[in-house]
Amino acid sequence: WAVWRSISRPLYALGSAAEQIGKGHLDTRVEVESSDEFGVLAEAFNRMAHELAGTTVSVSNLESVIDSMAGALIILDPNSHISSVNRAALQLLGFERSEILGRNFSEICPAHASEAPQALRSREDGIVAIEEKIFVRKDGTEFPVSFSGAELRSEEGGTRGFVCVAQDLSERKQIELQIRNSLREKEVLIREVHHRVKNNMQVISSLLELQASYVDDPEVVENFEQSLGRIRSMALIHEQLFQAADLAELDVRDYLESLTSHLLQSFGRQNTIEIELEVDDFSADVDEAISCGLIINELVTNALKYAFGDGKSGRIQVSLLEAPEGRRVLRVADDGRGMSEPGPSGRPDSLGMSLVHTLAQQLGGQIEITTQNGTDVRISFPAAKSERVVT
């Protein structure tokens, strides 16, 4: 009996220690009571436990790591019943641990009732991409979460359950709502600014028209009309921005169609002059649109006034196209009588052409004019605003 006790006691101690380590208690050690074979075995066991503790995360440590996670971690069994949760999940949902364990996941995520467990098997790797779902707290309140999950598989390939991670989106949603409301208010304000600028320009146009009605000198009246045309071309931009979906940029094609159509009607030449418009599909900022619009206004006005005398019919080509190396090319050409060449100084002899040259410089562009078989004006300029040099 004494021999049996001397053998069974150390064996029982080793067996109990091995069972504790199997449960994750890696700090378990066996007392070394002798230097015989059992003592050597106990020392070897303790060394193994020490090395194992140094390379393995214990159950208690793992639970501490999971509980320290900011995101809510929920583990489900194969039937979508909650088998484990971390502290963040309890705080998020308002449950005690004993109250939530065993509940079906659909009780906290109603949309999951029609999806589980297929929703977590939607990909071959068993991982569900991050998506937005609605969770329900213990008190019945609903709130949005960022949700992702994965299938837990056994070594044999069967489903052992599912692990899900959720992050509360309530605060982010509130911030997004505040930002949207702020942007909406600013958009309304900017639209109102464009509307008032357009109205102010219309008032200026009316004052100029009234002033012109008191003038008898045809040349002065013509100058008033030219100024009115320039104001209208700018007012048209603000009118279109007031109606546009994107307040930062202007639809160039719509703007130039409206501008050229208005010029034809102003001169009463819509039945005799054809304007061919070609515009690439791009948007422009307000500064670029105003400069291009004023240039086109001046050149088309000159063509309508001087290129086709005595009601002669003809054609005006207007284009604004993308070019290589990030440049754009504005072109106005007519098949009427050619424009007169610049004087000996090389400078244009009219206010309109002086304005065209000035605007071309503001765009950082290079201007080229040919007067054979009509007049052809081309201006090449960089599309990027930062590359322009204002002089």
Short mmCIF file of C-alpha atoms in Angstrom, two decimals:
data_model
loop_
_atom_site.label_atom_id
_atom_site.label_comp_id
_atom_site.label_asym_id
_atom_site.label_seq_id
_atom_site.Cartn_x
_atom_site.Cartn_y
_atom_site.Cartn_z
CA TRP A 1 0.00 0.00 0.00
CA ALA A 2 2.83 2.42 0.78
CA VAL A 3 4.39 1.66 -2.60
CA TRP A 4 1.09 2.26 -4.34
CA ARG A 5 0.66 5.62 -2.61
CA SER A 6 4.17 6.68 -3.53
CA ILE A 7 3.37 5.94 -7.19
CA SER A 8 -0.26 7.08 -7.44
CA ARG A 9 0.15 10.43 -5.68
CA PRO A 10 2.68 11.95 -8.14
CA LEU A 11 0.78 10.45 -11.09
CA TYR A 12 -2.47 12.01 -9.85
CA ALA A 13 -0.68 15.37 -9.38
CA LEU A 14 0.69 15.18 -12.94
CA GLY A 15 -2.72 14.24 -14.33
CA SER A 16 -4.50 17.08 -12.50
CA ALA A 17 -1.86 19.58 -13.65
CA ALA A 18 -2.17 18.40 -17.25
CA GLU A 19 -5.96 18.80 -17.04
CA GLN A 20 -5.59 22.38 -15.72
CA ILE A 21 -3.19 23.28 -18.51
CA GLY A 22 -5.61 21.78 -21.00
CA LYS A 23 -8.21 24.21 -19.68
CA GLY A 24 -5.87 27.11 -20.36
CA HIS A 25 -4.38 27.61 -16.88
CA LEU A 26 -0.79 27.75 -18.08
CA ASP A 27 0.57 28.88 -14.71
CA THR A 28 -0.09 25.42 -13.23
CA ARG A 29 3.00 23.70 -11.83
CA VAL A 30 3.73 20.28 -10.19
CA GLU A 31 5.52 20.18 -6.84
CA VAL A 32 8.84 18.33 -7.08
CA GLU A 33 8.99 16.15 -3.96
CA SER A 34 11.80 13.78 -4.84
CA SER A 35 14.76 13.29 -7.13
CA ASP A 36 13.64 9.95 -8.48
CA GLU A 37 11.98 9.30 -11.84
CA PHE A 38 8.78 11.07 -10.73
CA GLY A 39 10.84 14.10 -9.66
CA VAL A 40 12.56 14.20 -13.06
CA LEU A 41 9.16 13.86 -14.76
CA ALA A 42 7.73 16.69 -12.60
CA GLU A 43 10.65 18.99 -13.50
CA ALA A 44 10.20 18.16 -17.18
CA PHE A 45 6.48 18.86 -16.87
CA ASN A 46 7.11 22.22 -15.22
CA ARG A 47 9.64 23.16 -17.92
CA MET A 48 7.14 22.24 -20.60
CA ALA A 49 4.40 24.30 -18.87
CA HIS A 50 6.77 27.28 -18.55
CA GLU A 51 7.73 27.14 -22.25
CA LEU A 52 4.10 26.65 -23.22
CA ALA A 53 3.07 29.68 -21.17
CA GLY A 54 5.71 31.75 -22.92
CA THR A 55 4.44 30.88 -26.38
CA THR A 56 0.70 30.52 -25.80
CA VAL A 57 -2.00 33.00 -24.88
CA SER A 58 -3.97 31.69 -21.93
CA VAL A 59 -7.75 31.56 -21.88
CA SER A 60 -7.89 34.30 -19.27
CA ASN A 61 -5.53 36.49 -21.28
CA LEU A 62 -7.52 35.83 -24.45
CA GLU A 63 -10.75 36.76 -22.69
CA SER A 64 -9.10 39.97 -21.45
CA VAL A 65 -8.00 40.83 -24.99
CA ILE A 66 -11.50 40.20 -26.35
CA ASP A 67 -13.11 42.23 -23.57
CA SER A 68 -10.77 45.16 -24.25
CA MET A 69 -11.87 45.38 -27.90
CA ALA A 70 -13.70 48.61 -28.82
CA GLY A 71 -15.91 46.76 -31.25
CA ALA A 72 -18.75 44.51 -30.17
CA LEU A 73 -17.79 40.83 -30.62
CA ILE A 74 -20.61 38.28 -30.80
CA ILE A 75 -20.05 34.52 -31.25
CA LEU A 76 -22.92 32.37 -32.50
CA ASP A 77 -23.45 28.62 -32.58
CA PRO A 78 -24.41 26.87 -35.86
CA ASN A 79 -28.08 27.73 -35.21
CA SER A 80 -27.32 31.45 -34.78
CA HIS A 81 -27.79 31.42 -31.00
CA ILE A 82 -25.47 33.71 -29.06
CA SER A 83 -22.83 31.67 -27.23
CA SER A 84 -20.39 34.40 -26.22
CA VAL A 85 -20.08 38.21 -26.20
CA ASN A 86 -17.49 40.71 -25.05
CA ARG A 87 -17.95 43.71 -22.76
CA ALA A 88 -18.38 46.13 -25.67
CA ALA A 89 -21.30 44.08 -27.01
CA LEU A 90 -23.03 44.17 -23.63
CA GLN A 91 -22.57 47.95 -23.37
CA LEU A 92 -23.77 48.43 -26.94
CA LEU A 93 -26.93 46.36 -26.52
CA GLY A 94 -27.73 47.12 -22.86
CA PHE A 95 -27.89 43.47 -21.74
CA GLU A 96 -26.29 41.60 -18.87
CA ARG A 97 -24.21 38.64 -19.97
CA SER A 98 -26.68 36.15 -18.49
CA GLU A 99 -29.58 37.83 -20.31
CA ILE A 100 -28.12 37.68 -23.80
CA LEU A 101 -26.47 34.26 -23.89
CA GLY A 102 -28.68 31.72 -25.66
CA ARG A 103 -30.78 34.31 -27.50
CA ASN A 104 -31.16 34.02 -31.25
CA PHE A 105 -29.13 36.61 -33.16
CA SER A 106 -32.29 37.72 -34.98
CA GLU A 107 -33.53 39.22 -31.67
CA ILE A 108 -30.83 41.89 -31.81
CA CYS A 109 -30.61 42.03 -35.61
CA PRO A 110 -34.15 41.54 -37.01
CA ALA A 111 -33.00 41.64 -40.63
CA HIS A 112 -30.86 38.60 -39.84
CA ALA A 113 -33.94 36.42 -39.35
CA SER A 114 -34.40 35.99 -43.11
CA GLU A 115 -30.66 35.75 -43.81
CA ALA A 116 -29.11 33.54 -41.14
CA PRO A 117 -27.04 31.57 -41.40
CA GLN A 118 -26.68 32.00 -45.18
CA ALA A 119 -25.65 35.65 -44.72
CA LEU A 120 -22.41 34.54 -43.11
CA ARG A 121 -21.73 31.96 -45.81
CA SER A 122 -22.05 34.36 -48.71
CA ARG A 123 -18.44 33.88 -49.81
CA GLU A 124 -16.31 30.82 -50.33
CA ASP A 125 -13.90 31.91 -47.61
CA GLY A 126 -16.80 32.30 -45.16
CA ILE A 127 -16.12 36.00 -44.63
CA VAL A 128 -18.83 38.64 -45.04
CA ALA A 129 -17.78 42.07 -46.28
CA ILE A 130 -18.43 45.05 -44.03
CA GLU A 131 -22.00 46.25 -44.43
CA GLU A 132 -24.51 48.33 -42.55
CA LYS A 133 -27.20 46.69 -40.42
CA ILE A 134 -29.75 47.76 -37.83
CA PHE A 135 -29.37 46.43 -34.28
CA VAL A 136 -31.99 46.56 -31.50
CA ARG A 137 -31.08 47.32 -27.88
CA LYS A 138 -32.71 45.73 -24.84
CA ASP A 139 -35.02 48.77 -24.50
CA GLY A 140 -36.22 48.37 -28.11
CA THR A 141 -34.34 51.31 -29.66
CA GLU A 142 -32.82 50.73 -33.08
CA PHE A 143 -29.43 52.01 -34.21
CA PRO A 144 -27.12 51.49 -37.22
CA VAL A 145 -23.93 49.43 -37.00
CA SER A 146 -21.05 48.57 -39.28
CA PHE A 147 -21.24 44.77 -39.40
CA SER A 148 -18.92 42.00 -40.55
CA GLY A 149 -18.80 38.30 -39.81
CA ALA A 150 -17.10 35.02 -40.61
CA GLU A 151 -17.94 31.35 -40.44
CA LEU A 152 -16.09 29.25 -37.84
CA ARG A 153 -15.20 25.87 -39.31
CA SER A 154 -14.00 22.68 -37.69
CA GLU A 155 -10.96 20.73 -38.85
CA GLU A 156 -13.32 18.42 -40.70
CA GLY A 157 -14.80 21.39 -42.60
CA GLY A 158 -18.13 21.58 -40.79
CA THR A 159 -19.62 24.75 -39.36
CA ARG A 160 -18.88 25.27 -35.66
CA GLY A 161 -20.57 28.66 -35.53
CA PHE A 162 -20.06 32.27 -36.53
CA VAL A 163 -18.11 35.24 -35.20
CA CYS A 164 -19.49 38.75 -35.77
CA VAL A 165 -18.07 42.20 -35.13
CA ALA A 166 -20.23 45.35 -34.95
CA GLN A 167 -19.37 49.03 -34.51
CA ASP A 168 -21.97 51.65 -33.53
CA LEU A 169 -22.53 54.16 -36.35
CA SER A 170 -24.98 56.43 -34.51
CA GLU A 171 -22.48 59.23 -33.86
CA ARG A 172 -21.06 59.07 -37.38
CA LYS A 173 -24.57 59.16 -38.86
CA GLN A 174 -25.36 62.23 -36.75
CA ILE A 175 -22.18 63.97 -37.93
CA GLU A 176 -22.98 63.09 -41.56
CA LEU A 177 -26.48 64.54 -41.13
CA GLN A 178 -25.05 67.76 -39.69
CA ILE A 179 -22.58 68.02 -42.58
CA ARG A 180 -25.33 67.43 -45.15
CA ASN A 181 -27.51 70.08 -43.54
CA SER A 182 -24.61 72.53 -43.45
CA LEU A 183 -23.77 71.88 -47.10
CA ARG A 184 -27.42 72.30 -48.04
CA GLU A 185 -27.53 75.67 -46.28
CA LYS A 186 -24.34 76.81 -48.01
CA GLU A 187 -25.66 75.63 -51.37
CA VAL A 188 -28.85 77.65 -50.88
CA LEU A 189 -26.73 80.68 -49.96
CA ILE A 190 -24.47 80.32 -53.01
CA ARG A 191 -27.47 79.91 -55.29
CA GLU A 192 -28.96 83.07 -53.80
CA VAL A 193 -25.68 84.91 -54.45
CA HIS A 194 -25.69 83.85 -58.12
CA HIS A 195 -29.36 84.82 -58.38
CA ARG A 196 -28.72 88.28 -56.95
CA VAL A 197 -25.65 88.84 -59.13
CA LYS A 198 -27.74 87.96 -62.18
CA ASN A 199 -30.52 90.32 -61.03
CA ASN A 200 -28.02 93.13 -60.39
CA MET A 201 -26.59 92.68 -63.88
CA GLN A 202 -30.09 92.86 -65.31
CA VAL A 203 -30.62 96.13 -63.42
CA ILE A 204 -27.35 97.46 -64.88
CA SER A 205 -28.48 96.38 -68.36
CA SER A 206 -31.80 98.17 -67.90
CA LEU A 207 -30.03 101.35 -66.78
CA LEU A 208 -27.73 101.24 -69.81
CA GLU A 209 -30.70 100.68 -72.13
CA LEU A 210 -32.50 103.61 -70.52
CA GLN A 211 -29.42 105.80 -70.85
CA ALA A 212 -28.97 104.78 -74.49
CA SER A 213 -32.54 105.83 -75.26
CA TYR A 214 -31.57 109.44 -74.47
CA VAL A 215 -28.57 109.39 -76.85
CA ASP A 216 -28.84 110.37 -80.51
CA ASP A 217 -25.28 109.60 -81.59
CA PRO A 218 -25.32 106.19 -83.37
CA GLU A 219 -21.72 105.48 -82.39
CA VAL A 220 -22.44 106.05 -78.70
CA VAL A 221 -25.59 103.90 -78.95
CA GLU A 222 -23.49 101.14 -80.50
CA ASN A 223 -21.04 101.33 -77.61
CA PHE A 224 -23.94 100.99 -75.18
CA GLU A 225 -25.16 97.91 -77.06
CA GLN A 226 -21.71 96.32 -76.95
CA SER A 227 -21.52 96.87 -73.21
CA LEU A 228 -24.98 95.37 -72.83
CA GLY A 229 -23.88 92.26 -74.72
CA ARG A 230 -20.88 91.79 -72.42
CA ILE A 231 -23.02 92.16 -69.33
CA ARG A 232 -25.57 89.65 -70.67
CA SER A 233 -22.84 87.08 -71.36
CA MET A 234 -21.72 87.28 -67.71
CA ALA A 235 -25.28 87.36 -66.35
CA LEU A 236 -26.05 84.19 -68.32
CA ILE A 237 -23.28 82.35 -66.43
CA HIS A 238 -24.75 83.27 -63.06
CA GLU A 239 -28.22 82.31 -64.27
CA GLN A 240 -27.02 78.85 -65.31
CA LEU A 241 -25.06 78.35 -62.08
CA PHE A 242 -28.21 79.27 -60.14
CA GLN A 243 -30.00 76.42 -61.93
CA ALA A 244 -27.07 73.96 -62.06
CA ALA A 245 -26.76 70.79 -60.00
CA ASP A 246 -23.05 71.48 -59.36
CA LEU A 247 -22.42 75.04 -58.23
CA ALA A 248 -18.63 74.75 -58.50
CA GLU A 249 -18.54 74.14 -62.26
CA LEU A 250 -20.52 75.14 -65.30
CA ASP A 251 -21.76 72.98 -68.16
CA VAL A 252 -19.86 74.68 -70.98
CA ARG A 253 -21.94 73.24 -73.81
CA ASP A 254 -25.27 74.50 -72.41
CA TYR A 255 -23.77 77.90 -71.67
CA LEU A 256 -22.32 78.43 -75.15
CA GLU A 257 -25.52 77.18 -76.82
CA SER A 258 -27.52 79.76 -74.88
CA LEU A 259 -24.97 82.52 -75.55
CA THR A 260 -24.69 82.01 -79.32
CA SER A 261 -28.46 81.58 -79.69
CA HIS A 262 -29.03 84.85 -77.82
CA LEU A 263 -26.53 86.68 -80.06
CA LEU A 264 -28.26 85.47 -83.23
CA GLN A 265 -31.63 86.63 -81.94
CA SER A 266 -30.22 90.00 -80.82
CA PHE A 267 -28.99 90.75 -84.34
CA GLY A 268 -32.05 89.19 -86.00
CA ARG A 269 -29.82 86.91 -88.10
CA GLN A 270 -31.15 83.48 -87.05
CA ASN A 271 -32.57 82.94 -90.58
CA THR A 272 -29.45 83.97 -92.50
CA ILE A 273 -26.50 82.99 -90.32
CA GLU A 274 -25.79 79.47 -89.12
CA ILE A 275 -23.66 78.93 -86.03
CA GLU A 276 -21.94 75.55 -85.82
CA LEU A 277 -21.09 74.79 -82.20
CA GLU A 278 -18.63 72.06 -81.17
CA VAL A 279 -17.80 71.64 -77.49
CA ASP A 280 -16.07 68.72 -75.78
CA ASP A 281 -17.80 67.22 -72.77
CA PHE A 282 -16.19 68.95 -69.80
CA SER A 283 -17.01 71.46 -67.08
CA ALA A 284 -15.26 74.75 -66.37
CA ASP A 285 -14.95 76.94 -63.32
CA VAL A 286 -16.59 80.35 -63.22
CA ASP A 287 -13.45 82.34 -64.07
CA GLU A 288 -12.68 80.24 -67.14
CA ALA A 289 -16.31 80.31 -68.28
CA ILE A 290 -16.54 84.11 -67.97
CA SER A 291 -13.32 84.65 -69.94
CA CYS A 292 -14.31 82.22 -72.70
CA GLY A 293 -17.85 83.60 -72.81
CA LEU A 294 -16.66 87.20 -73.19
CA ILE A 295 -14.18 86.23 -75.91
CA ILE A 296 -16.87 84.35 -77.86
CA ASN A 297 -19.30 87.23 -77.33
CA GLU A 298 -16.83 89.72 -78.85
CA LEU A 299 -15.79 87.54 -81.81
CA VAL A 300 -19.30 86.38 -82.73
CA THR A 301 -20.62 89.93 -82.36
CA ASN A 302 -17.89 91.21 -84.71
CA ALA A 303 -18.71 88.50 -87.24
CA LEU A 304 -22.46 89.24 -87.12
CA LYS A 305 -21.87 92.99 -87.49
CA TYR A 306 -19.11 93.13 -90.09
CA ALA A 307 -18.52 89.77 -91.82
CA PHE A 308 -21.86 89.47 -93.61
CA GLY A 309 -23.03 92.76 -95.11
CA ASP A 310 -26.39 93.50 -96.74
CA GLY A 311 -28.13 90.52 -95.16
CA LYS A 312 -25.70 88.07 -96.73
CA SER A 313 -25.97 84.51 -95.39
CA GLY A 314 -23.02 82.68 -93.96
CA ARG A 315 -21.66 80.39 -91.30
CA ILE A 316 -19.83 80.94 -88.00
CA GLN A 317 -17.95 78.09 -86.35
CA VAL A 318 -17.52 78.17 -82.58
CA SER A 319 -15.60 75.42 -80.80
CA LEU A 320 -14.01 74.79 -77.43
CA LEU A 321 -12.08 71.52 -77.45
CA GLU A 322 -9.65 69.55 -75.31
CA ALA A 323 -6.08 69.50 -76.66
CA PRO A 324 -2.94 67.48 -75.81
CA GLU A 325 -0.82 68.27 -72.74
CA GLY A 326 -3.75 69.50 -70.68
CA ARG A 327 -4.67 72.41 -72.90
CA ARG A 328 -7.91 73.65 -74.47
CA VAL A 329 -8.45 75.42 -77.77
CA LEU A 330 -11.14 78.06 -78.29
CA ARG A 331 -11.90 78.87 -81.93
CA VAL A 332 -14.27 81.29 -83.66
CA ALA A 333 -14.20 81.31 -87.47
CA ASP A 334 -16.50 82.74 -90.14
CA ASP A 335 -16.65 82.52 -93.93
CA GLY A 336 -17.45 86.18 -94.47
CA ARG A 337 -15.20 89.09 -95.32
CA GLY A 338 -11.90 88.93 -93.46
CA MET A 339 -11.04 91.07 -90.48
CA SER A 340 -8.72 94.00 -91.13
CA GLU A 341 -5.12 93.47 -90.09
CA PRO A 342 -3.78 95.21 -86.94
CA GLY A 343 -2.26 98.68 -87.40
CA PRO A 344 1.48 99.49 -87.61
CA SER A 345 1.82 99.19 -83.82
CA GLY A 346 0.65 95.58 -83.97
CA ARG A 347 -2.11 96.32 -81.47
CA PRO A 348 -5.79 95.73 -82.23
CA ASP A 349 -7.64 98.86 -83.33
CA SER A 350 -10.95 98.19 -81.52
CA LEU A 351 -12.05 97.89 -77.90
CA GLY A 352 -13.56 94.46 -78.59
CA MET A 353 -10.33 92.95 -79.94
CA SER A 354 -8.32 94.63 -77.16
CA LEU A 355 -10.63 92.85 -74.72
CA VAL A 356 -10.10 89.53 -76.54
CA HIS A 357 -6.31 89.87 -76.25
CA THR A 358 -6.54 90.83 -72.58
CA LEU A 359 -8.82 87.89 -71.75
CA ALA A 360 -6.53 85.50 -73.67
CA GLN A 361 -3.62 86.70 -71.52
CA GLN A 362 -5.67 86.14 -68.36
CA LEU A 363 -6.27 82.56 -69.46
CA GLY A 364 -2.52 82.17 -70.03
CA GLY A 365 -3.32 81.55 -73.69
CA GLN A 366 -1.71 82.12 -77.06
CA ILE A 367 -3.82 83.80 -79.74
CA GLU A 368 -3.54 83.19 -83.48
CA ILE A 369 -5.56 85.11 -86.12
CA THR A 370 -5.81 84.37 -89.83
CA THR A 371 -7.88 86.48 -92.23
CA GLN A 372 -7.87 84.42 -95.41
CA ASN A 373 -11.29 83.22 -96.64
CA GLY A 374 -12.91 84.87 -93.65
CA THR A 375 -11.60 85.32 -90.13
CA ASP A 376 -10.28 82.50 -87.96
CA VAL A 377 -9.30 83.21 -84.33
CA ARG A 378 -7.72 80.44 -82.24
CA ILE A 379 -6.72 80.70 -78.58
CA SER A 380 -4.84 77.84 -76.89
CA PHE A 381 -4.71 77.94 -73.10
CA PRO A 382 -4.01 75.56 -70.16
CA ALA A 383 -7.05 73.86 -68.67
CA ALA A 384 -5.63 73.88 -65.15
CA LYS A 385 -6.33 77.14 -63.37
CA SER A 386 -3.09 76.91 -61.42
CA GLU A 387 -1.07 77.05 -64.66
CA ARG A 388 -2.50 80.36 -65.81
CA VAL A 389 -0.59 83.58 -65.42
CA VAL A 390 -2.77 86.66 -64.97
CA THR A 391 -1.17 89.81 -66.42
#
